[in-house]
Tab-separated table of C-alpha atoms in Angstrom:
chain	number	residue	atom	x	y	z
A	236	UNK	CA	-35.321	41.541	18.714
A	237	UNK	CA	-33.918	44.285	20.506
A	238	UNK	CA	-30.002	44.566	21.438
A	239	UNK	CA	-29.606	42.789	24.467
A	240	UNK	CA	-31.567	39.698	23.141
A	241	UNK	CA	-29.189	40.065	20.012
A	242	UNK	CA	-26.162	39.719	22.045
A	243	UNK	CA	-27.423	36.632	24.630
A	244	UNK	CA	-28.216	35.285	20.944
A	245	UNK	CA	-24.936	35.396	19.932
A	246	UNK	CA	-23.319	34.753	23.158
A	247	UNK	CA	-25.192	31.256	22.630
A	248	UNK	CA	-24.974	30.731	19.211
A	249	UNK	CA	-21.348	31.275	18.781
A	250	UNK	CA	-20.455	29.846	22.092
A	251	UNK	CA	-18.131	32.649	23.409
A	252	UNK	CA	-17.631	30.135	26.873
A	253	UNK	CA	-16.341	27.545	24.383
A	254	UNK	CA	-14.642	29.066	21.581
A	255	UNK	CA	-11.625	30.427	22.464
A	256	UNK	CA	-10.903	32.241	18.860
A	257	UNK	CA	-14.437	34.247	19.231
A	258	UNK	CA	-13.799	37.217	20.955
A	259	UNK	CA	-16.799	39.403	22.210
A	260	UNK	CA	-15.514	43.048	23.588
A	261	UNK	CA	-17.197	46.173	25.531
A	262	UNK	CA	-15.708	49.336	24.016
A	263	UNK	CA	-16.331	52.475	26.953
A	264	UNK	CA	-20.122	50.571	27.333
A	265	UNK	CA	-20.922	52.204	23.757
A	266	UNK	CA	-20.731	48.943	21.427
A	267	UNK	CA	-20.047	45.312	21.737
A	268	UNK	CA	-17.696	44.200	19.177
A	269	UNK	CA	-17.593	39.973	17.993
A	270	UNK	CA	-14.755	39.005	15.786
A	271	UNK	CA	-12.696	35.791	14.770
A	272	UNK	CA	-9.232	36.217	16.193
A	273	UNK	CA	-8.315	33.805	13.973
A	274	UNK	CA	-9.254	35.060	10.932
A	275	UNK	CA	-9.141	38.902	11.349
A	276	UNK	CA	-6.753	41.626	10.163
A	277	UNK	CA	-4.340	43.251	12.381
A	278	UNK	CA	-5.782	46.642	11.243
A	279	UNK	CA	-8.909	45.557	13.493
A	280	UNK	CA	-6.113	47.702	16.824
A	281	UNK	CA	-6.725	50.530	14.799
A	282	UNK	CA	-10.197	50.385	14.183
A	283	UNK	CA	-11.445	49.819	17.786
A	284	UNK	CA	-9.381	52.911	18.152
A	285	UNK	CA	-10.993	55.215	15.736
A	286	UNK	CA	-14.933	53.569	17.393
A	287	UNK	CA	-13.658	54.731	20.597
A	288	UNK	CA	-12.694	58.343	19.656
A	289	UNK	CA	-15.990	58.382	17.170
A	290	UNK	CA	-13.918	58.573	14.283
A	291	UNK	CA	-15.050	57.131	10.903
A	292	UNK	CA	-13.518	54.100	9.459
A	293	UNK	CA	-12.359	53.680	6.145
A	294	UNK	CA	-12.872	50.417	4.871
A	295	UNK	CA	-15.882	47.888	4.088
A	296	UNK	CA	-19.136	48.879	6.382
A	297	UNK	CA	-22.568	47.378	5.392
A	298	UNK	CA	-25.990	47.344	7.690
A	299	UNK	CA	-27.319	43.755	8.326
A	300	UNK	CA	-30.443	42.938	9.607
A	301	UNK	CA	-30.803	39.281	8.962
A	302	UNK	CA	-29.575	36.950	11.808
A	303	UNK	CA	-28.057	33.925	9.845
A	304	UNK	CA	-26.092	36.563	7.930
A	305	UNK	CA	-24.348	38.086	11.062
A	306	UNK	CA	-23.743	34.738	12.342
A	307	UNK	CA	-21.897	33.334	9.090
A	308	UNK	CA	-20.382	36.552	8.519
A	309	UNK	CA	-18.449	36.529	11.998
A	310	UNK	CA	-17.333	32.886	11.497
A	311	UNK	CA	-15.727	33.934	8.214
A	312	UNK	CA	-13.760	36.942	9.587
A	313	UNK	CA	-16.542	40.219	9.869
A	314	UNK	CA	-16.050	42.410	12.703
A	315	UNK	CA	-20.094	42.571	13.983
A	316	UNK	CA	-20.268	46.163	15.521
A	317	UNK	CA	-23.844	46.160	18.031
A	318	UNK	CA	-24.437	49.407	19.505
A	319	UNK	CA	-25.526	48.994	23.093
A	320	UNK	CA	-28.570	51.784	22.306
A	321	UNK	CA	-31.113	49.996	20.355
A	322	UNK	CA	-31.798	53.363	18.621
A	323	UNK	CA	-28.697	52.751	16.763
A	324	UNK	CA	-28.050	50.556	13.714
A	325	UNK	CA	-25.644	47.164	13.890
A	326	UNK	CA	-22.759	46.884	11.324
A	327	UNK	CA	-20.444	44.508	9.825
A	328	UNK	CA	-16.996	45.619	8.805
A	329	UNK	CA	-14.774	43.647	6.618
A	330	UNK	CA	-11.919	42.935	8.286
A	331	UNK	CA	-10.991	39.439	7.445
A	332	UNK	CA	-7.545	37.955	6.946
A	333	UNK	CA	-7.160	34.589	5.513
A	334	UNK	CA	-4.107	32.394	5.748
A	335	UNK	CA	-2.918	31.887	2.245
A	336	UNK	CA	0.065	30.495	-0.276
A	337	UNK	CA	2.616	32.000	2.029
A	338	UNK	CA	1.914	28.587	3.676
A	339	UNK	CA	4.105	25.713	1.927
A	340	UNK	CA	2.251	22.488	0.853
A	341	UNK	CA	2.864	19.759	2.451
A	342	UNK	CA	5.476	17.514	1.245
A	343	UNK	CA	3.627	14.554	2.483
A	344	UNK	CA	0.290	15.017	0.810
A	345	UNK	CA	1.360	16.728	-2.322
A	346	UNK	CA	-1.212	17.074	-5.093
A	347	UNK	CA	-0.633	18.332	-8.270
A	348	UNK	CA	-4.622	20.513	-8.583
A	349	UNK	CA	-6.219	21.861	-5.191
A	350	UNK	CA	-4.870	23.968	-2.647
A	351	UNK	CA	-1.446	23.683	-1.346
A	352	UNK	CA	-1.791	25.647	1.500
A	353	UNK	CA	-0.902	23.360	4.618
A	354	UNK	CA	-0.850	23.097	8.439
A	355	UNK	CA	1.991	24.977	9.849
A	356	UNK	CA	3.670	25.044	13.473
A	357	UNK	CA	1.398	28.099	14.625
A	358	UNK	CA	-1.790	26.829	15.938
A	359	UNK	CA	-3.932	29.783	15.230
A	360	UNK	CA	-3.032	30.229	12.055
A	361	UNK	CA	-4.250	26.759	11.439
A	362	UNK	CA	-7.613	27.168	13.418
A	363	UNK	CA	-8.389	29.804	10.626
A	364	UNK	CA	-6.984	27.226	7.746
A	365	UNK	CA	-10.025	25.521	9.132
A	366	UNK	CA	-12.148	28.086	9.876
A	367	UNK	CA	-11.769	29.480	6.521
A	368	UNK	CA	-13.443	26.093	5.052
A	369	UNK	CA	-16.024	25.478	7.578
A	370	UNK	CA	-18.309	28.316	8.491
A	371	UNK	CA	-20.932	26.812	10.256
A	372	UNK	CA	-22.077	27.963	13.998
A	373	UNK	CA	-22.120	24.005	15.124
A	374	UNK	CA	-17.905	23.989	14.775
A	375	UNK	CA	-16.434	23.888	18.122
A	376	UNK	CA	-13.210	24.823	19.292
A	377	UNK	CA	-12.007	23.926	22.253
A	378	UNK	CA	-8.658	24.559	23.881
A	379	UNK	CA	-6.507	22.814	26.547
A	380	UNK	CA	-3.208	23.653	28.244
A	381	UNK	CA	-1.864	20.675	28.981
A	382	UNK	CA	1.279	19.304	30.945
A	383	UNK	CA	2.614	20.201	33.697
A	384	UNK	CA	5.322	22.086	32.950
A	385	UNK	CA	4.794	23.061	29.159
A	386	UNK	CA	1.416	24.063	29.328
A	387	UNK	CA	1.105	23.540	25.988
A	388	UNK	CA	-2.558	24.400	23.605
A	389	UNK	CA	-4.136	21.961	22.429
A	390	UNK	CA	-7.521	22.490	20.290
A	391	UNK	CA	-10.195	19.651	19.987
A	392	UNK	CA	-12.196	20.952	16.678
A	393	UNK	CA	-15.504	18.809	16.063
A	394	UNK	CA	-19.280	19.443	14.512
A	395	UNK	CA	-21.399	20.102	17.817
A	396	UNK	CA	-24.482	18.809	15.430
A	397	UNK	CA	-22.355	15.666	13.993
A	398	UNK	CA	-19.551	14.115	16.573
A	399	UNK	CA	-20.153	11.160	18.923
A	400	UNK	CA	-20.768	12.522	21.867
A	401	UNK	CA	-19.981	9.591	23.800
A	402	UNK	CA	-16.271	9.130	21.924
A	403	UNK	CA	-15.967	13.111	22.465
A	404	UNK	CA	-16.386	12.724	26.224
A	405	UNK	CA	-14.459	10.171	26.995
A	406	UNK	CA	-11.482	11.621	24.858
A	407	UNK	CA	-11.505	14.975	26.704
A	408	UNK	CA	-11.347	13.060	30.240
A	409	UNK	CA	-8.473	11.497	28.819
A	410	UNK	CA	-6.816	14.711	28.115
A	411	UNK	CA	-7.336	16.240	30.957
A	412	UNK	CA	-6.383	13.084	33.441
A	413	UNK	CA	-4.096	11.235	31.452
A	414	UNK	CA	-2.010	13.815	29.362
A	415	UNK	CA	-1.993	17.174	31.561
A	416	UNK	CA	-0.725	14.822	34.020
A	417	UNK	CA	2.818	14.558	32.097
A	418	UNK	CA	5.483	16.464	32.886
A	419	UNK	CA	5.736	17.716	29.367
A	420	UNK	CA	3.827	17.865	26.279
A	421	UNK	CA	6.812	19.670	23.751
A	422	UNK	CA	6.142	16.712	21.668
A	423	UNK	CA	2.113	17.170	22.022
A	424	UNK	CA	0.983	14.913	18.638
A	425	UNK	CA	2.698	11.735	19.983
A	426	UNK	CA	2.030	12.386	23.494
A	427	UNK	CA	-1.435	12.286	23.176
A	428	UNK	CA	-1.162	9.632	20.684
A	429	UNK	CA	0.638	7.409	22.976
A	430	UNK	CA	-0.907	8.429	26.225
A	431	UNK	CA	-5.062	8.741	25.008
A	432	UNK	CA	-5.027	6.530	21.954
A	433	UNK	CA	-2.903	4.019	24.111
A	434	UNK	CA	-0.507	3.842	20.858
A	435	UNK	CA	2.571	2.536	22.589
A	436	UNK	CA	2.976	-1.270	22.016
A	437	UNK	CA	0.496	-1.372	19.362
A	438	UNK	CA	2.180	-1.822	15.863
A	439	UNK	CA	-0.740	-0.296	13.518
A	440	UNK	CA	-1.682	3.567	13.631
A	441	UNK	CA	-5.002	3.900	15.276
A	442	UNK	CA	-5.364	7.777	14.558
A	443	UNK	CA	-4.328	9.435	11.270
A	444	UNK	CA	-2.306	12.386	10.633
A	445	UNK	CA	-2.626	15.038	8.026
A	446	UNK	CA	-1.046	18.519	7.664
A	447	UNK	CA	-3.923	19.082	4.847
A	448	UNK	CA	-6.701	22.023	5.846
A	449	UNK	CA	-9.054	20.292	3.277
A	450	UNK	CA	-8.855	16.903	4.074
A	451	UNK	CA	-8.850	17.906	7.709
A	452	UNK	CA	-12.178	19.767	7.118
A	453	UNK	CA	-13.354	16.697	5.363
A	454	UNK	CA	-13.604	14.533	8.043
A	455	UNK	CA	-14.711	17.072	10.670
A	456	UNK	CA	-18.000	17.773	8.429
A	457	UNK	CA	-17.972	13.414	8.177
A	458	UNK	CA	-18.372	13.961	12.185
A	459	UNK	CA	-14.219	12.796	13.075
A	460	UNK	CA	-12.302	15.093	15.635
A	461	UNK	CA	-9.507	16.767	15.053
A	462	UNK	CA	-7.001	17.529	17.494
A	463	UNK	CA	-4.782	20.488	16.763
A	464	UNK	CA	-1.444	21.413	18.492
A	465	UNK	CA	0.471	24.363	19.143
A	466	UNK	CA	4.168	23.657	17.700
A	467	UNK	CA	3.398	20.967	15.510
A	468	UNK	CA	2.022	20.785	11.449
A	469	UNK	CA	0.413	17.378	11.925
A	470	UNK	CA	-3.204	17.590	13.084
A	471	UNK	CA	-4.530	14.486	14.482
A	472	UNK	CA	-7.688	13.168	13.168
A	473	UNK	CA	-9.870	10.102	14.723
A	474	UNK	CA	-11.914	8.036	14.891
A	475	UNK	CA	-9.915	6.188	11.598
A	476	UNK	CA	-9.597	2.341	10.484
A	477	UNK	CA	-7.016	0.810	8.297
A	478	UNK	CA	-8.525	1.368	5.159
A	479	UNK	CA	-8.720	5.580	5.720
A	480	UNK	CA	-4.863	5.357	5.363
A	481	UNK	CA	-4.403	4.128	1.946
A	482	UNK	CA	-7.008	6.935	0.747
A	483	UNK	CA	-5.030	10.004	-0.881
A	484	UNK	CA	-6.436	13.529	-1.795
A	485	UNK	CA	-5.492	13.156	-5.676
A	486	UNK	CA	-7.949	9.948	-5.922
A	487	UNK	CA	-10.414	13.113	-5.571
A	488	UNK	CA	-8.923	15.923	-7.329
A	489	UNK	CA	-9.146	13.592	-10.862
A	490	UNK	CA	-12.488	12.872	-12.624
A	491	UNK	CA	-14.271	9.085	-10.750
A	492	UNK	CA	-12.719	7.154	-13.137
A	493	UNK	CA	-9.111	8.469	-13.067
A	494	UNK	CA	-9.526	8.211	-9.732
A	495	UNK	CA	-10.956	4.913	-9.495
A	496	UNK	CA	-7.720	3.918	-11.714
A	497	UNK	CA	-5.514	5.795	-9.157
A	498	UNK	CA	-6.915	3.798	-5.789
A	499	UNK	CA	-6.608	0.555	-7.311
A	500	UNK	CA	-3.264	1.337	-8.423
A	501	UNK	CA	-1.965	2.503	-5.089
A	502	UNK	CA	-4.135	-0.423	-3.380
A	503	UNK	CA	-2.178	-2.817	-5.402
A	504	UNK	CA	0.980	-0.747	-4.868
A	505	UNK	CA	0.381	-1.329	-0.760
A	506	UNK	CA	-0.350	-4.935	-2.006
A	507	UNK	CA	2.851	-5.707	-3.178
A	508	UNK	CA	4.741	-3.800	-0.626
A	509	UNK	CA	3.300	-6.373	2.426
A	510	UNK	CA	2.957	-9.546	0.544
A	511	UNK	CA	5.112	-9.858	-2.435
A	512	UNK	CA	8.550	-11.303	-0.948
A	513	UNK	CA	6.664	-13.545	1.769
A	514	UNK	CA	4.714	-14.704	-1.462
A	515	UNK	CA	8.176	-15.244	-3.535
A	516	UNK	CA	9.670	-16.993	-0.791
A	517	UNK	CA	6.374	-19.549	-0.330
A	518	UNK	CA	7.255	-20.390	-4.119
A	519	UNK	CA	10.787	-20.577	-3.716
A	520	UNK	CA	10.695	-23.163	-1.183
A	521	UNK	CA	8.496	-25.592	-3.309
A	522	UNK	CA	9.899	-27.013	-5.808
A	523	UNK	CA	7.129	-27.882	-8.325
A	524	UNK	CA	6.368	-23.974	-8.809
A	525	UNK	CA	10.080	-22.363	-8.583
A	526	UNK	CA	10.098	-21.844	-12.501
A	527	UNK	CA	6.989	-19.251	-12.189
A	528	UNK	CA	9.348	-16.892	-10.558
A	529	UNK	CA	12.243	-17.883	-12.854
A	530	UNK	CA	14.047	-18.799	-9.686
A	531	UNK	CA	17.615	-21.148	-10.767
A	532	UNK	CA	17.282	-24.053	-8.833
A	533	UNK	CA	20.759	-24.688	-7.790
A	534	UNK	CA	19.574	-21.304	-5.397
A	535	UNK	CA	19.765	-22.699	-2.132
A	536	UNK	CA	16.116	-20.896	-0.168
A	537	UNK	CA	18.036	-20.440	3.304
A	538	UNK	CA	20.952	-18.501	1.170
A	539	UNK	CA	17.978	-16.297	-0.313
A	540	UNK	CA	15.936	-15.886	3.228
A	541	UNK	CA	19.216	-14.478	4.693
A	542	UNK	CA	19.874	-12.042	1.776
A	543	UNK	CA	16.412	-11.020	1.708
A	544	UNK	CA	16.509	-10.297	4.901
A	545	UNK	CA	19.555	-7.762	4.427
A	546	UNK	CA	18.236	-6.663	1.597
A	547	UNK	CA	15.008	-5.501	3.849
A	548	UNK	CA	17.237	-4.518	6.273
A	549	UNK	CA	19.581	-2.130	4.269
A	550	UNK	CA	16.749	-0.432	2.453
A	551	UNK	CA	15.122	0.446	5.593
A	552	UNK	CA	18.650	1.973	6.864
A	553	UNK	CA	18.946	3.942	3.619
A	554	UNK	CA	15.312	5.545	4.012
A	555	UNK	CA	16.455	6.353	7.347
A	556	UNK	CA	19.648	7.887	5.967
A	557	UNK	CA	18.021	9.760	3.319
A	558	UNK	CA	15.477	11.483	5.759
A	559	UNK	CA	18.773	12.879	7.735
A	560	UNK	CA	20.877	13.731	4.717
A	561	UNK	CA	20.752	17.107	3.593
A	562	UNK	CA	19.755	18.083	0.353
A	563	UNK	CA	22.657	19.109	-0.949
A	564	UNK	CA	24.345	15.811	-0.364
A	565	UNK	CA	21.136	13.820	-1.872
A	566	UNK	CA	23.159	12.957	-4.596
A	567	UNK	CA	25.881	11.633	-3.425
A	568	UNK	CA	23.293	9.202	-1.419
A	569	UNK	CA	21.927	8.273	-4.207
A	570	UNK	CA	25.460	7.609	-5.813
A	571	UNK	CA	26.442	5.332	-2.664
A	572	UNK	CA	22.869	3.174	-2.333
A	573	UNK	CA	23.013	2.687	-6.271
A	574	UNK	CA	26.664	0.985	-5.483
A	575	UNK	CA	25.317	-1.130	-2.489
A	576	UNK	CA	22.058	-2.290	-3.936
A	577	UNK	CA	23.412	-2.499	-7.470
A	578	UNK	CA	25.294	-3.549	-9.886
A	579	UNK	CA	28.103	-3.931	-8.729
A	580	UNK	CA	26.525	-5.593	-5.730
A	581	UNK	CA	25.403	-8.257	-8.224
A	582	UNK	CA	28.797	-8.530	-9.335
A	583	UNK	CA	30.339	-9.422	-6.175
A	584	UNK	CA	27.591	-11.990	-5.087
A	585	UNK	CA	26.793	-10.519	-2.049
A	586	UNK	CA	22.695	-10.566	-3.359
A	587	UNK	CA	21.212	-12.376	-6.466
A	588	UNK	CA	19.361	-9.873	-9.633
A	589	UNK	CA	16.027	-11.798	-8.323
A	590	UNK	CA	16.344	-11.055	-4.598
A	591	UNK	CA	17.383	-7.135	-5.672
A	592	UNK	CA	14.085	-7.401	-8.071
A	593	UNK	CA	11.192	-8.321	-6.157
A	594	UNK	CA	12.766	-6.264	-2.747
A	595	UNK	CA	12.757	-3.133	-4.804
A	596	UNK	CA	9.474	-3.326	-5.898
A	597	UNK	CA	8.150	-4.442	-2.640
A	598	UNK	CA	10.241	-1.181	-1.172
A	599	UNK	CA	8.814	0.660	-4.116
A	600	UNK	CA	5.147	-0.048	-2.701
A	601	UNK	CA	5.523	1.292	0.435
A	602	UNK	CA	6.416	4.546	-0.632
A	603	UNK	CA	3.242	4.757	-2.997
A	604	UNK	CA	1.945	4.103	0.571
A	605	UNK	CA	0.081	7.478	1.535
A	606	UNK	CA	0.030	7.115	5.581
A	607	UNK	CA	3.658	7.268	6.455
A	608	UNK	CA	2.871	5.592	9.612
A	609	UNK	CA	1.380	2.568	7.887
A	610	UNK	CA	4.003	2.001	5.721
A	611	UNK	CA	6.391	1.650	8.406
A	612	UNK	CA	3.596	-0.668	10.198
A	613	UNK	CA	3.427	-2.858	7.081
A	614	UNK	CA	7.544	-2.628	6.578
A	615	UNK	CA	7.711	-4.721	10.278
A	616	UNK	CA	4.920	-6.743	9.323
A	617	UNK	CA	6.992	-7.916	6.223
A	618	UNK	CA	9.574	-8.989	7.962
A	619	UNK	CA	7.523	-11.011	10.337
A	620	UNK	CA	5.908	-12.405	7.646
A	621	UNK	CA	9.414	-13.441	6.055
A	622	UNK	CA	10.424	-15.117	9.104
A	623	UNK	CA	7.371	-17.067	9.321
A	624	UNK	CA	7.884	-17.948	5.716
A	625	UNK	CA	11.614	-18.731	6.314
A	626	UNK	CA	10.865	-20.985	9.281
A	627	UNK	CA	7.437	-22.929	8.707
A	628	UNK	CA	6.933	-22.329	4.756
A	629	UNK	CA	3.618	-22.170	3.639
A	630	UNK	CA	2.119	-23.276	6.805
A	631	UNK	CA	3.813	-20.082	8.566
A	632	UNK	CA	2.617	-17.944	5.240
A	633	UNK	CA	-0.968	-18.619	5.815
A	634	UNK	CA	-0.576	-18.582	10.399
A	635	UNK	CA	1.173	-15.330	9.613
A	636	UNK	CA	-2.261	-13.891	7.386
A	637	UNK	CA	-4.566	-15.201	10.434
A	638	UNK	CA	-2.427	-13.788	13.331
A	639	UNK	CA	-2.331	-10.297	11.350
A	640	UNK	CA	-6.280	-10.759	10.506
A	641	UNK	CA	-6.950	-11.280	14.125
A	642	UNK	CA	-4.423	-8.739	15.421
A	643	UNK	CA	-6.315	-6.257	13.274
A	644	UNK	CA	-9.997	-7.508	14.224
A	645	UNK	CA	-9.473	-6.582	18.373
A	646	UNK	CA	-7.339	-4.092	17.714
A	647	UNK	CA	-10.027	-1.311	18.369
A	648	UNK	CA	-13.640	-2.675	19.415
A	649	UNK	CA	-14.547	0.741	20.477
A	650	UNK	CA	-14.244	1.909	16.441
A	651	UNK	CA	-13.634	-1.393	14.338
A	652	UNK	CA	-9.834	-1.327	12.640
A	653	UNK	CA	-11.060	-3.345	9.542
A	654	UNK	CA	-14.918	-1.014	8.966
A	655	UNK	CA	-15.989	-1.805	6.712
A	656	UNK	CA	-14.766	-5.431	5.958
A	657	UNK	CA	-15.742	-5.923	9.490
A	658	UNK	CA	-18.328	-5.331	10.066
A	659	UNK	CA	-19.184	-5.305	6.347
A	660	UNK	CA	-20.935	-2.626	4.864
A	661	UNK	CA	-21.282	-2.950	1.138
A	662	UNK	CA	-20.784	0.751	0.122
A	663	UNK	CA	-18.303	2.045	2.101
A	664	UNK	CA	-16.290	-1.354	0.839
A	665	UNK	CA	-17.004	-0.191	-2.550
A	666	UNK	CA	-15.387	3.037	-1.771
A	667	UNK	CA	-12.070	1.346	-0.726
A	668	UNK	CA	-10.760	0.182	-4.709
A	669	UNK	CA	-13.900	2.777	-6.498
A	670	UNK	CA	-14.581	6.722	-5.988
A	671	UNK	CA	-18.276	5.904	-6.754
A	672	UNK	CA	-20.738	3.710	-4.835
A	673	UNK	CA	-24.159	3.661	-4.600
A	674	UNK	CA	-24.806	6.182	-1.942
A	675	UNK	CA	-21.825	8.832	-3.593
A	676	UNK	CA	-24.110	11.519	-3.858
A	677	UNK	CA	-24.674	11.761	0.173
A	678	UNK	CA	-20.960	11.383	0.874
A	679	UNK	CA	-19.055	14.595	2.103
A	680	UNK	CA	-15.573	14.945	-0.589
């Protein structure tokens, strides 16, 4: 293979059309130089400086001759030097420059072994977080400015070799009609969430976010999309269903059955946080099974249903105040929510021990909840629930479970919310409370 046919191999190969982090340069019609923008060293200035005056360079050169080599070594940061005379010899020269700890972990998706480097607000620097875990020619890249105004970047990253190309088209006509059309994009995650997803009125999450590299690169090599955006640390990932949000990156940085014991935990944990006080309150109000909760019966249920109900209500205003308190007045937070929900609370009479009880463990399992978007999903579901409860009893306990069922069941035909209760697939059900099934060996972690 001569030179030309080299580089109108790599022009295909790498996709220079569609890759917009692949640059391929001419330097005075001497060589043609591919690199990873993404992923290089800004040192790689000075070096197309010396090539140009014929000057040597001082760092990491090696001769290649083997084609799959070249390619894998420009996806993970080589500068390829070709020569435009076929008399002279191809290089690589290392100048790679990988995103590292500088990058905090996130705070959402904490893990106490694995990397804790995370998704920042600079979106190449988060193309290379990927980039740096996926070196395969069949990752795409593809970037969109978007809204009128903010032209903002956004990247769709996907497995050319793996995705649904049906699901892929349709979601880039939906970019480019549906959100470019906005006025603005500053707030590009939930604007495309919103606007392509059609997330608006619909209560449960139907994409999922992560500001995780690793678990990001997970579910691209699984054949997902990810949609990356400049200015934000979230990168959205979809297709997803329900059960892809209680799934958290410790369950697989323990041995299977540490893990194992971790899911079910946290599956219980969710559990609790969605069903518990509907359930108490279903017992309350019948009288043969009110000592099982240890429930005095001179409590009179419409009494508790209201204070639950504040109860709900006041916990959900002190998340709210905790995410907009600043740290050095976390404290003192703490100091006034222990005096409202309390003691002293109990004191008073304004709520019962039981009511303060069961509420804080139910509050307790949503934030063991690892999708911050379902927990809030479930949190409003509760409350439903406890109405229903409240006004029909057990009848509205059990209309409540088959309203949510349904709700859940057409709430994405396309990609089906409940996979893989519905339609059931016995592995990948086994994966949702075990980290081993029968087909474990095949599965990408």
């Amino acid at each position: 293979m001569n030179h030309k046919e080299l580089d109108e191999y790599l022009i295909n190969k790498l996709r220079i059309n569609t890759n917009f982090d692949i640059v391929r340069g001419i330097i005075k019609n001497r060589f043609i130089v591919y690199y990873l923008s993404s992923l290089v060293d800004t040192s790689l200035i000075q070096l197309i400086y010396q090539l140009t005056n014929q000057t040597g360079y001082e760092g990491n050169i090696q001769k290649v001759n083997n084609l799959k080599e070249i390619e894998t070594s420009i996806l993970s940061g080589l500068l390829f030097v070709l020569p435009i005379n076929d008399d002279e010899d191809y290089y690589l020269i290392e100048t790679r420059e990988y995103p590292t700890r500088g990058i905090s972990e996130p705070e959402t998706e904490q893990t106490i072994r694995g990397s804790k480097d995370g998704f920042c607000e600079s979106i190449i620097t988060n193309v290379g977080l990927i980039r740096r875990r996926i070196r395969d020619s069949n990752l795409v890249l593809e970037k969109y400015q978007l809204g009128k105004t903010s032209k903002s970047d956004v990247i769709i990253c996907y497995l050319d070799n793996k995705v649904n190309k049906k699901y892929l088209n349709k979601l880039k006509n939906k970019l480019v009609n549906k959100v470019d059309l906005l006025y603005s994009v500053v707030m590009s995650d939930r604007a495309i969430e919103e606007v392509v997803f059609e997330q608006k009125f619909k209560l449960y999450p139907l994409v999922k976010y992560s500001e995780r590299p690793d678990i990001t690169s997970i579910n691209i090599l699984k054949g997902n999309i990810a949609i990356l955006c400049d200015n934000s640390s979230s990168v959205i990932l979809t297709p997803t269903n329900i059960f892809e949000h209680i799934r958290h990156i410790e369950e697989y940085r323990q041995n299977p059955l540490v893990g194992t014991f971790l899911r079910l935990s946290r599956l219980l944990a969710i559990v609790f946080s969605l069903f518990l006080i509907p359930l108490w309150l279903c017992v309350l109000k019948s009288p043969e099974n009110i000592d099982i909760f240890l429930i005095p019966e001179e409590l009179n249920f419409m009494k508790i249903f209201y204070q639950v109900l504040v109860v709900e209500i006041m916990i959900e205003i002190l998340r709210i105040a905790t995410i907009h308190t600043p740290s050095k007045l976390s404290s003192t937070m703490g100091l006034v929510a222990a005096l409202i929900l309390g003691q002293f609370a109990v004191e008073i009479g304004v709520f019962s021990q039981e009511i303060l009880l069961y509420c804080s463990l139910s509050a307790i399992g949503g934030f063991a909840t690892p999708s911050y978007e379902l927990s809030l999903s479930n949190k409003i579901t509760k409350i439903i629930l406890i109405i229903f409860v409240g006004i029909f009893g057990k009848l509205g306990f059990i209309c409540g479970l088959f309203i949510l069922f349904l709700y859940l069941f057409y709430l994405n035909r396309e990609h089906p919310y409940l996979y893989p209760l519905v339609p059931f697939d016995y592995d990948d059900f086994n994966q949702i409370f075990t980290r081993l099934g029968k087909s474990d060996k095949k599965r990408v972690r």
